[in-house]
Short mmCIF file of C-alpha atoms in Angstrom, two decimals:
data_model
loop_
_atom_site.label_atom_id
_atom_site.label_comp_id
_atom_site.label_asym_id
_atom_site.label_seq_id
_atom_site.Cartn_x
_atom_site.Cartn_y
_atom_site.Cartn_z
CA UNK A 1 0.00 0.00 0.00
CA UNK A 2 2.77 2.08 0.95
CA UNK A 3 4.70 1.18 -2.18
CA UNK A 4 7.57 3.77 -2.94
CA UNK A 5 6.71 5.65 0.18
CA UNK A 6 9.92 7.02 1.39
CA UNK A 7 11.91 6.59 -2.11
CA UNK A 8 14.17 9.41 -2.74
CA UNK A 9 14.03 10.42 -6.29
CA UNK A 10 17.17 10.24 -8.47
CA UNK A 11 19.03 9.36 -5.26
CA UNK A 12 20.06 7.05 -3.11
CA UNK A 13 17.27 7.20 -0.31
CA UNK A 14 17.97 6.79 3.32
CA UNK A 15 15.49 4.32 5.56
CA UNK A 16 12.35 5.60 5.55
CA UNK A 17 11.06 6.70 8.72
CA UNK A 18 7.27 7.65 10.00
CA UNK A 19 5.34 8.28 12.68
CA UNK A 20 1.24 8.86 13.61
CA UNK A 21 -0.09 12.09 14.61
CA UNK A 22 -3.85 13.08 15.38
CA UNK A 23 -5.69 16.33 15.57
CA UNK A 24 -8.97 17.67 15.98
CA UNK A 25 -10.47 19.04 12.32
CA UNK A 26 -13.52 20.21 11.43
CA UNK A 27 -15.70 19.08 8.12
CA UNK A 28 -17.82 21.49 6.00
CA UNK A 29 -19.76 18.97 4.04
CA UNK A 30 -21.01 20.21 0.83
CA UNK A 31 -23.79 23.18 0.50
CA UNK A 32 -25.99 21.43 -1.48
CA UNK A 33 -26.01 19.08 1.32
CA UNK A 34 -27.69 21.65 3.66
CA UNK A 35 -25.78 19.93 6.65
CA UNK A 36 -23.79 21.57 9.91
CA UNK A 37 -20.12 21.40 9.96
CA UNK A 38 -18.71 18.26 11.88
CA UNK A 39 -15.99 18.29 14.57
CA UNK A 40 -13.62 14.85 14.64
CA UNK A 41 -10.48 13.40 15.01
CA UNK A 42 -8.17 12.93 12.02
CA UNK A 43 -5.33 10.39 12.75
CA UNK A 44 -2.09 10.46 9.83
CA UNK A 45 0.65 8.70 9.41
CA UNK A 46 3.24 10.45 7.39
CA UNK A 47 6.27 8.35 5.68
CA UNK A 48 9.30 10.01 4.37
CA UNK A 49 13.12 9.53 3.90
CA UNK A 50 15.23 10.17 7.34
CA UNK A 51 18.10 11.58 5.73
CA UNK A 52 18.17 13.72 1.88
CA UNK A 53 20.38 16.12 0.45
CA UNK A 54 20.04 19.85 -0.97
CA UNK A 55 18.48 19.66 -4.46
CA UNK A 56 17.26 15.94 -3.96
CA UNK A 57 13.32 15.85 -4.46
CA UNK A 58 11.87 13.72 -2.37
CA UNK A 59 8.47 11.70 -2.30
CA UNK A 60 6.28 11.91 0.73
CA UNK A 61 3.44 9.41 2.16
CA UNK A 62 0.29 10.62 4.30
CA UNK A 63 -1.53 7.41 5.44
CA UNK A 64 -4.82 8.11 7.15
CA UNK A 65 -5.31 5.78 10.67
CA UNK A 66 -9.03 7.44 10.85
CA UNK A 67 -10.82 9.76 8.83
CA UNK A 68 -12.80 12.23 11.57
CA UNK A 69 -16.52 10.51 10.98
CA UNK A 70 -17.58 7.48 9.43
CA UNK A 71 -19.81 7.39 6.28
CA UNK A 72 -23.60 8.77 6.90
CA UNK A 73 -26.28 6.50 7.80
CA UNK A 74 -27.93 7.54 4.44
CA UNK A 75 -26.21 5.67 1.22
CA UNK A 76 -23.86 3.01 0.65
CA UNK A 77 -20.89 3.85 -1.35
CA UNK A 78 -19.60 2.35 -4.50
CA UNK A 79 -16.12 0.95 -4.53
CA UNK A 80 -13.63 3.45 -5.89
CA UNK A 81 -15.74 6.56 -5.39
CA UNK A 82 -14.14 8.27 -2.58
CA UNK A 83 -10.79 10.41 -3.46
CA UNK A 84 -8.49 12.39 -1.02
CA UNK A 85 -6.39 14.99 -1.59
CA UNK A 86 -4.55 17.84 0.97
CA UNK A 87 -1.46 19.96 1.72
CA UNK A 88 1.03 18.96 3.98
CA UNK A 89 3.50 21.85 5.30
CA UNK A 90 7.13 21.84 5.02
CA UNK A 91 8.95 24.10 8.01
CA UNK A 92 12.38 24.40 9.57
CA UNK A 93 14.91 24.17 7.58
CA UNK A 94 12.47 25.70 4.46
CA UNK A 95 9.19 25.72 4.11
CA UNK A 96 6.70 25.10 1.94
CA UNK A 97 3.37 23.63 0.56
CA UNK A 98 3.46 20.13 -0.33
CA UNK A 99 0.05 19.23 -2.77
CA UNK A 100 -0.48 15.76 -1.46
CA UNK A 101 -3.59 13.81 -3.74
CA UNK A 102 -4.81 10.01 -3.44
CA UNK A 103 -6.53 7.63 -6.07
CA UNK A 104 -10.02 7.21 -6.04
CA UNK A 105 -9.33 3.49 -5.00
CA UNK A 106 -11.74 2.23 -2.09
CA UNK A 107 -13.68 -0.69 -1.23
CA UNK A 108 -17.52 -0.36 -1.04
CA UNK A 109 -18.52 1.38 2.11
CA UNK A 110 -22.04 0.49 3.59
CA UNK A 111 -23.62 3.24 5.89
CA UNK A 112 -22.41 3.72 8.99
CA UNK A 113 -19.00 1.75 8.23
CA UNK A 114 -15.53 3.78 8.63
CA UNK A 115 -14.40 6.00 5.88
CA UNK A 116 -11.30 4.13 4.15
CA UNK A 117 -9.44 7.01 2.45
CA UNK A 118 -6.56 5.94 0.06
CA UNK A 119 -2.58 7.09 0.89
CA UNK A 120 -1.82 10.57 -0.52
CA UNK A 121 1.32 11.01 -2.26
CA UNK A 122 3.44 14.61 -3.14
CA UNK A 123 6.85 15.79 -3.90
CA UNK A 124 9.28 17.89 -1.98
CA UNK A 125 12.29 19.60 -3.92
CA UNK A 126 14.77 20.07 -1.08
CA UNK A 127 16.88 23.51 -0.81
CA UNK A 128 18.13 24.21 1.97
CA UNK A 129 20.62 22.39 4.47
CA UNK A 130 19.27 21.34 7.84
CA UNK A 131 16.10 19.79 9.92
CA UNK A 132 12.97 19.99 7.76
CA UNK A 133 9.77 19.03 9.70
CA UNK A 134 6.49 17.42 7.62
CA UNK A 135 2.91 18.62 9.05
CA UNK A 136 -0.26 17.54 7.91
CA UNK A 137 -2.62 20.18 7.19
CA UNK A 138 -6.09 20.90 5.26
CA UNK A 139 -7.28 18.27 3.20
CA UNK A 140 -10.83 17.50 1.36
CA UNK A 141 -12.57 14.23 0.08
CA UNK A 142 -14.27 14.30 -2.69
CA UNK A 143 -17.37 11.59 -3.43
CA UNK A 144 -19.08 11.54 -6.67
CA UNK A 145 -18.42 15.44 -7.50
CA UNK A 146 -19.23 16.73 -4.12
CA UNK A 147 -16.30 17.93 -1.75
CA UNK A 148 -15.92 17.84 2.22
CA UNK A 149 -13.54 20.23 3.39
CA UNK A 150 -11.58 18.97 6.20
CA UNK A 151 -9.16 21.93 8.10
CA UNK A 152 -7.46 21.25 11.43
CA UNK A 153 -8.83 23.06 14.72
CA UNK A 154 -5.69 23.24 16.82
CA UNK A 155 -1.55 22.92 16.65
CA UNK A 156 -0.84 20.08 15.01
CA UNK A 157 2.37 18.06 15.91
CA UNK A 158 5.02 17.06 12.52
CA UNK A 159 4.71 14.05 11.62
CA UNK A 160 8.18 13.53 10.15
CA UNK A 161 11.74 14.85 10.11
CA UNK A 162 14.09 15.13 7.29
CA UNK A 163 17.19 15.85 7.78
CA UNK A 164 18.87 17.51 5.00
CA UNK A 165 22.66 18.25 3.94
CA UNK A 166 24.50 19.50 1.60
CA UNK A 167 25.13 23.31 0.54
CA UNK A 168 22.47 25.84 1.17
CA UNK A 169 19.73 26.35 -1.75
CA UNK A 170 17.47 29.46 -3.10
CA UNK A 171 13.71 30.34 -2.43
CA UNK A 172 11.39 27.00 -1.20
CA UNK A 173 9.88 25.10 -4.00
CA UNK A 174 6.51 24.07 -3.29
CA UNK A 175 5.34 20.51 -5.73
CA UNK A 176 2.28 20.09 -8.22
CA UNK A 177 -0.82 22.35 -8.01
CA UNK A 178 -3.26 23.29 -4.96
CA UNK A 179 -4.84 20.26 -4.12
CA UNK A 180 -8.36 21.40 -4.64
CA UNK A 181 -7.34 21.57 -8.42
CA UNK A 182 -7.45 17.03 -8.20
CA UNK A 183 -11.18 17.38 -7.28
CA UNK A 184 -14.57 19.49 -8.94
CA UNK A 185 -16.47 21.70 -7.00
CA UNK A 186 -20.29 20.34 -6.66
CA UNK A 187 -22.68 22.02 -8.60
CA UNK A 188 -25.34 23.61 -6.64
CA UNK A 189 -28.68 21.88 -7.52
CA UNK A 190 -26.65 18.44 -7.70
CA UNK A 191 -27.16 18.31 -11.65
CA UNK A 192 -27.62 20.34 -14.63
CA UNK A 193 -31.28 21.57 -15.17
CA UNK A 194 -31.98 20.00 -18.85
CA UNK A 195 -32.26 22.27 -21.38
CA UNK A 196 -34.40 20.72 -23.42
CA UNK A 197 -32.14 20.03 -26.65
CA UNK A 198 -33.40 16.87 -27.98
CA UNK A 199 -35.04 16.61 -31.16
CA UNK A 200 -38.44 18.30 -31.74
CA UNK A 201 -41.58 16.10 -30.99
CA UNK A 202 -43.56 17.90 -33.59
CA UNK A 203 -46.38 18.03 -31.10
CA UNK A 204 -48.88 15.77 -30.88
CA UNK A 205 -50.87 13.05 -33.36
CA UNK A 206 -47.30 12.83 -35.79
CA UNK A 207 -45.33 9.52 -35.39
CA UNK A 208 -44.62 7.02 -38.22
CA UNK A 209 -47.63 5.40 -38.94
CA UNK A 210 -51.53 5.34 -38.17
CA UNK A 211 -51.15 3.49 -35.20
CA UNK A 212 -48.08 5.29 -33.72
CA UNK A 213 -48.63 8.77 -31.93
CA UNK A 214 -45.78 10.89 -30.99
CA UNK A 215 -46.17 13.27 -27.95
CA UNK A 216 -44.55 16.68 -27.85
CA UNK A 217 -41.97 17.43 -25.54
CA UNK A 218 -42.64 19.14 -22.27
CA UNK A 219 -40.30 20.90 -20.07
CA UNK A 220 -41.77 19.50 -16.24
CA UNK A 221 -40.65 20.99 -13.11
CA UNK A 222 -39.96 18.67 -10.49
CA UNK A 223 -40.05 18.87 -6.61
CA UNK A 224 -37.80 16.01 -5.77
CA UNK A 225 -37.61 14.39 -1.98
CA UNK A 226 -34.23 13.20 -1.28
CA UNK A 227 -32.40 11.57 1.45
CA UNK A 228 -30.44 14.87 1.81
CA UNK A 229 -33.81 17.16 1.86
CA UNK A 230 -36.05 18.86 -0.79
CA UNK A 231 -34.48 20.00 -4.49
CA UNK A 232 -35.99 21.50 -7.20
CA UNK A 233 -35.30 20.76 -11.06
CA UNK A 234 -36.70 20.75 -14.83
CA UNK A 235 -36.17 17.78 -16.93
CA UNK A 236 -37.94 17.70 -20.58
CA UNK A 237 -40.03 14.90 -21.14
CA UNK A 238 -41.81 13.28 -24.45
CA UNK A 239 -44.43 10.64 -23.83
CA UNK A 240 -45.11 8.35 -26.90
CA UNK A 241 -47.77 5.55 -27.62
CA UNK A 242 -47.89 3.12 -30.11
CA UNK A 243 -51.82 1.54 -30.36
CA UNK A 244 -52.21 -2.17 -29.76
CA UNK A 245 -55.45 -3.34 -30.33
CA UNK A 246 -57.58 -1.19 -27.44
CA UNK A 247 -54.86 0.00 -25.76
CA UNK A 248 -51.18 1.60 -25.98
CA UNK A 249 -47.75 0.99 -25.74
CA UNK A 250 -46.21 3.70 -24.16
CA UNK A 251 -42.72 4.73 -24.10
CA UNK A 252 -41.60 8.24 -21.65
CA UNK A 253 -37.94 9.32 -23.18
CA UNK A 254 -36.28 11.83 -21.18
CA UNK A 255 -34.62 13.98 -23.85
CA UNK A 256 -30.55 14.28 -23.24
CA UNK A 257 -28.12 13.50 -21.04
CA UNK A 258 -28.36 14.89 -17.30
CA UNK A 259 -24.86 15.06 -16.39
CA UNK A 260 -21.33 13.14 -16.79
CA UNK A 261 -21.12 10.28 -14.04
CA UNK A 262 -19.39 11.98 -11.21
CA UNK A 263 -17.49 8.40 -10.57
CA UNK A 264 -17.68 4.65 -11.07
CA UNK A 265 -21.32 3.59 -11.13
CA UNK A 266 -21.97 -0.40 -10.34
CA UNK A 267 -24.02 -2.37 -12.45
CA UNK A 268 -27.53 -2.85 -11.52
CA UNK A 269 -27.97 -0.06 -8.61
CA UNK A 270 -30.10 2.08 -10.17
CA UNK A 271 -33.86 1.80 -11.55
CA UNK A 272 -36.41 4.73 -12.29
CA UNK A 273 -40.14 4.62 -12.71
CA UNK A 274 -42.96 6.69 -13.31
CA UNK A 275 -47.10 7.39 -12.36
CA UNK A 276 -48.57 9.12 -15.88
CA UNK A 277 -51.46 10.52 -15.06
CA UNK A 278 -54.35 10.31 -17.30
CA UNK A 279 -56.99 13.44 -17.92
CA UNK A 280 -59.50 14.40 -20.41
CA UNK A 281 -61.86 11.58 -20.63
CA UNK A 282 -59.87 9.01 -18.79
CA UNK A 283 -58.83 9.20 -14.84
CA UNK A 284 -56.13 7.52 -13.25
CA UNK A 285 -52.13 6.93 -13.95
CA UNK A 286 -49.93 4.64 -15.95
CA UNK A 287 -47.64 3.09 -13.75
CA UNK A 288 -44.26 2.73 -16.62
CA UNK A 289 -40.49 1.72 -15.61
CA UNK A 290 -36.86 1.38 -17.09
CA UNK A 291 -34.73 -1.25 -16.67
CA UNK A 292 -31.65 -0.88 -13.89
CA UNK A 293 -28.69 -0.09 -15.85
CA UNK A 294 -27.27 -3.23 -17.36
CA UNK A 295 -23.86 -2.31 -17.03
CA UNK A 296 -21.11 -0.23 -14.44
CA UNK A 297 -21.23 3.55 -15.88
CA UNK A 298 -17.85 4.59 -15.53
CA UNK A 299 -16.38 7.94 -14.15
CA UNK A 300 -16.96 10.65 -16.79
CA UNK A 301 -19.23 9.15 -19.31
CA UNK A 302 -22.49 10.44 -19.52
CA UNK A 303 -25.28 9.36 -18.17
CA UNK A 304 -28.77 9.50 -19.89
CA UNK A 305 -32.33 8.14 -19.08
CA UNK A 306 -33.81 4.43 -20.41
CA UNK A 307 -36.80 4.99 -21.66
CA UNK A 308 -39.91 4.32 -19.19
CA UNK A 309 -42.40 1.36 -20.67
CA UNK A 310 -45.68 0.03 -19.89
CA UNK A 311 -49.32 -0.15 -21.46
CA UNK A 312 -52.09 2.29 -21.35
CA UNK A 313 -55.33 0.41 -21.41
CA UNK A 314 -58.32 3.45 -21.73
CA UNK A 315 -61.32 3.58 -18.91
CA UNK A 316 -63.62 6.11 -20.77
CA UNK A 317 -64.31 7.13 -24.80
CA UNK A 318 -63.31 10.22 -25.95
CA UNK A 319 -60.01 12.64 -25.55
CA UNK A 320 -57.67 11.10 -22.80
CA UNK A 321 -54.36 13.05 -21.86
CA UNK A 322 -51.52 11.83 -20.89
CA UNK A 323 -48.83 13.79 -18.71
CA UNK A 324 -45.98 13.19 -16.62
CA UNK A 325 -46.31 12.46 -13.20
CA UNK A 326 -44.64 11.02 -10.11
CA UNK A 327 -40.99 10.27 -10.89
CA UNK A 328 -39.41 7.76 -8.66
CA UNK A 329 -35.95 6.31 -8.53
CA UNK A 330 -34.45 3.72 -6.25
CA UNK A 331 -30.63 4.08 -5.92
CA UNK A 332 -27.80 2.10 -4.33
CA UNK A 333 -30.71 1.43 -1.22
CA UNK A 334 -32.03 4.63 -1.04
CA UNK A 335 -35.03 6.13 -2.86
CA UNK A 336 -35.72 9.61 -4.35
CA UNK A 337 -39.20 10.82 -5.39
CA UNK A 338 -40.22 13.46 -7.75
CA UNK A 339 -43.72 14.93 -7.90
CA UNK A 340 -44.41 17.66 -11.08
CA UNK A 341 -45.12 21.17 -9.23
CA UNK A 342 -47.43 21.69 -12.97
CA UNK A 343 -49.27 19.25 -14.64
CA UNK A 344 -47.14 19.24 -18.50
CA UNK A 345 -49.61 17.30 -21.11
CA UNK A 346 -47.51 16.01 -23.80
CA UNK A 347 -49.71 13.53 -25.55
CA UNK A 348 -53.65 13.54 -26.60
CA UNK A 349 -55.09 10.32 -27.87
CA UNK A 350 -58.30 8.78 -29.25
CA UNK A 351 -59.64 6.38 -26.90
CA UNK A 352 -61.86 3.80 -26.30
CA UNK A 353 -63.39 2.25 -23.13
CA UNK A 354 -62.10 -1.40 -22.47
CA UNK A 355 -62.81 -3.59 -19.93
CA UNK A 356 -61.10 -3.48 -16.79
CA UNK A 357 -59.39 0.06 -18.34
CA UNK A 358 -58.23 3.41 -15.59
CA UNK A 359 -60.98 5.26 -15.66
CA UNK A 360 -63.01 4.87 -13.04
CA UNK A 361 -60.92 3.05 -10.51
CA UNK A 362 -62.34 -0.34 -11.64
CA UNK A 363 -59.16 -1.63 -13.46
CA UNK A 364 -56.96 -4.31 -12.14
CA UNK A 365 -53.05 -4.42 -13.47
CA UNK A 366 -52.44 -7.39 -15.51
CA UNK A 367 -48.44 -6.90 -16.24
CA UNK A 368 -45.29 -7.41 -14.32
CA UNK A 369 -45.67 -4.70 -12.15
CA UNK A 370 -48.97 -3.10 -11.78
CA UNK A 371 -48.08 -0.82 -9.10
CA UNK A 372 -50.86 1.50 -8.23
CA UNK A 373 -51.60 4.97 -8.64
CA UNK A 374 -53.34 7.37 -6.94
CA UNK A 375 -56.07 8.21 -9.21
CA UNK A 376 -57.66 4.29 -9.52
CA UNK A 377 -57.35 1.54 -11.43
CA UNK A 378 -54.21 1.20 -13.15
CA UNK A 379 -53.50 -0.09 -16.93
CA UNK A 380 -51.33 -3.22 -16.91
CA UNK A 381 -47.59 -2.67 -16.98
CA UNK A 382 -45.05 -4.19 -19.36
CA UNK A 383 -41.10 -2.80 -18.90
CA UNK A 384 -38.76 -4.03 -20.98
CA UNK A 385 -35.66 -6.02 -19.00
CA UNK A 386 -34.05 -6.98 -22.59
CA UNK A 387 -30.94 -4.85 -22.05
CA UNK A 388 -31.30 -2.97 -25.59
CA UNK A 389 -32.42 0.38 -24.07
CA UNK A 390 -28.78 2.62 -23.73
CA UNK A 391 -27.27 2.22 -20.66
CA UNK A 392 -28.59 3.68 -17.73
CA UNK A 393 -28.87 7.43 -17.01
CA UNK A 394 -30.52 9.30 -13.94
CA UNK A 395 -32.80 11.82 -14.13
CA UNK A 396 -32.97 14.43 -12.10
CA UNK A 397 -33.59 13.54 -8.67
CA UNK A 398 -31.04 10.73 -8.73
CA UNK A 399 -28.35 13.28 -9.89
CA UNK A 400 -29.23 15.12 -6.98
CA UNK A 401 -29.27 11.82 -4.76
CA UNK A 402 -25.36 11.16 -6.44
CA UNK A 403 -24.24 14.54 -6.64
CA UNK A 404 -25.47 15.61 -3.40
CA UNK A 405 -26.24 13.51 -0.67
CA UNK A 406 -23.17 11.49 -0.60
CA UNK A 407 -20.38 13.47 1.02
CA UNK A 408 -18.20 12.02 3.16
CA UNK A 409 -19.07 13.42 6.97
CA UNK A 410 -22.30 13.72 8.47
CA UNK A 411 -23.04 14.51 12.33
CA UNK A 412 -24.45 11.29 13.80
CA UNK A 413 -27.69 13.43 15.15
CA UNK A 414 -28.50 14.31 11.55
CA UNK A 415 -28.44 10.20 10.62
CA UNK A 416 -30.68 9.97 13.81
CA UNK A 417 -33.35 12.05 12.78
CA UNK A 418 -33.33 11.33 9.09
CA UNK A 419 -33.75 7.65 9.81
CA UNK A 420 -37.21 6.52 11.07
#
């Protein structure tokens, strides 16, 4: 784990040496995450070559013993999502800023379980003769875009001693950038508000055939319920229906990508569904879901919605609208729900009564899920699980749920109250 901690570049090295410190820090978690700042314990181990020369640069270890809190009681986190980085200080002999960054290498952390932080690694260019004492300092974590700042609260002890010889050297040389360069500010609302730049709908009654109908697309403000509080967002949405027999196929796209995938995504861990709700001549909701996403979404790619499937079967005779509704989305063990502050119609059809249809509360569900809505009866459901849909993107309240409620330290009174 350590491997090449203490090496001294270009040089012949001396043992390497180390020793533990601890200090009391305190932890802003992220604003979007609305939460208090948190007082712990950090606990480092520094490694770093006993003895160097002037003009030797040197390669420094910080091992965290124990990150200050352990992950909230809110989310389980993905292996290799969790990425340190921080600034250990130089002084004595010189001084300077040494950028210190870790890999985003961890194992999956389950809530409540201890925060396993990678070792940081940084360079120290050596120039001047004497004692030179290591300090840890400031550091952050960053988890799936969002950053928790972590800044000490009292004297900290060093953690290591170099001593250096050789002839005396110019100005200190502080190594690679500020260490808040290695990691990306969150953005406030935990994703991008779609803008709406898929491909015109054409509004309603086009589509490729007689029995195909092709909604328009609808920009639908959502009032999301996360783990991590309420969040508001827009997300444009195109509900299309394809007549079978008495009924409809319907498919709900979500036009775009929301964001890039802040970090590694596992397979299977996410699924979205959706309540359409029926107006007009019909009453009720469509209950319509995606598949979970088929395969790991890996850090950077972007992530767009499945399309949402199930089957409208018509209650009443007459014009029946169909709009988006409540947005749901279950994500690595939490859940996130989205309710439409306006009612957005995107699609008008033609329909007939059929037996056992919404309107009227009278239906019964027939397909693989059938989960009810709150207006009645439902139509039967039928979500396609074949893998051909592209791979799986969040909409907006799971970006939120990613972006924003995992950081990495949460007070334990705040996981008490959230948690009924």
């Amino acid at each position: 784990m350590l491997g090449g901690a203490g090496v001294l570049l270009g040089v012949a090295a001396a043992p390497a040496q180390a020793a533990e410190v601890s200090y009391a820090t305190r932890c802003v978690p992220p604003a979007v995450s609305g939460l208090d700042p948190v007082d712990g314990t950090t606990k480092v181990e520094v490694t770093a070559p006993a003895t160097a020369k002037v003009g030797d640069e040197v390669e420094v270890v910080w091992t965290f013993a124990q990150a200050a809190s352990k992950n909230p009681d809110l989310i389980d986190l993905p292996a290799d999502s969790v990425q340190p980085s921080g600034t250990l200080k130089a002084a004595g002999a010189q001084s300077a800023s040494v950028a210190m960054s870790g890999p985003r290498e961890n194992p999956a952390i389950p809530k409540g379980g201890a925060m396993v932080l990678s070792a940081m690694k940084g360079t120290l260019k050596l120039t001047t003769a004497g004692r030179v004492t290591l300090t840890p300092d400031a550091y952050a974590i960053n988890v799936m875009s969002t950053e928790t700042k972590c800044a000490p609260t009292e004297a900290v002890g060093a953690a290591a001693t170099i001593d250096v010889t050789g002839g005396g050297g110019s100005s200190p040389t502080a190594t690679p950038p500020d260490p808040t360069g290695t990691a990306t500010e969150p953005p406030e609302s935990g994703s991008p508000s779609p803008s709406g730049t898929g491909s015109d709908s054409g509004g309603t009654g086009g589509g490729g055939g007689p029995d195909e109908v092709t909604g328009k697309e609808v920009q639908v403000p959502y009032a999301c319920k996360t783990p991590i509080g309420d969040k508001n967002v827009t997300s444009p949405v195109q509900i299309d229906a394809r007549r079978d027999g008495g009924g409809f196929d319907l498919t709900v796209r979500f036009k775009g990508s929301v964001m890039d995938s802040p970090a590694d995504i596992p397979a299977d861990s996410v699924k979205p569904s959706m309540e359409v709700v029926l107006g007009g001549a019909d009453r009720g909701a469509v209950h319509v879901e995606g598949p979970t996403n088929a395969e790991p979404i890996k850090s950077g790619d972007p992530m767009t919605i499945p399309d949402l499937t199930g089957t409208y079967k018509p209650g009443a005779d007459g014009e029946s609208t169909l709009a988006p509704g409540v947005l749901t989305v279950k994500a690595l063990g939490t859940t996130t729900t989205c309710t439409p502050t306006k009612s957005e119609v995107s699609l008008t059809l033609d329909t007939s009564a059929q037996p056992g249809g919404a309107a009227g509360g009278s239906g019964s569900a027939s397909g693989t899920s059938g989960a009810a809505g709150s207006g009645g009866g439902l139509a039967e459901t039928g979500a396609d699980d074949n893998g051909g849909l592209r791979a799986l993107g969040l909409v907006a309240g799971t970006a939120i749920l990613l972006g924003g409620a995992v950081f990495t330290f949460m007070p334990r009174r705040h996981a008490a109250r959230r948690a009924r």
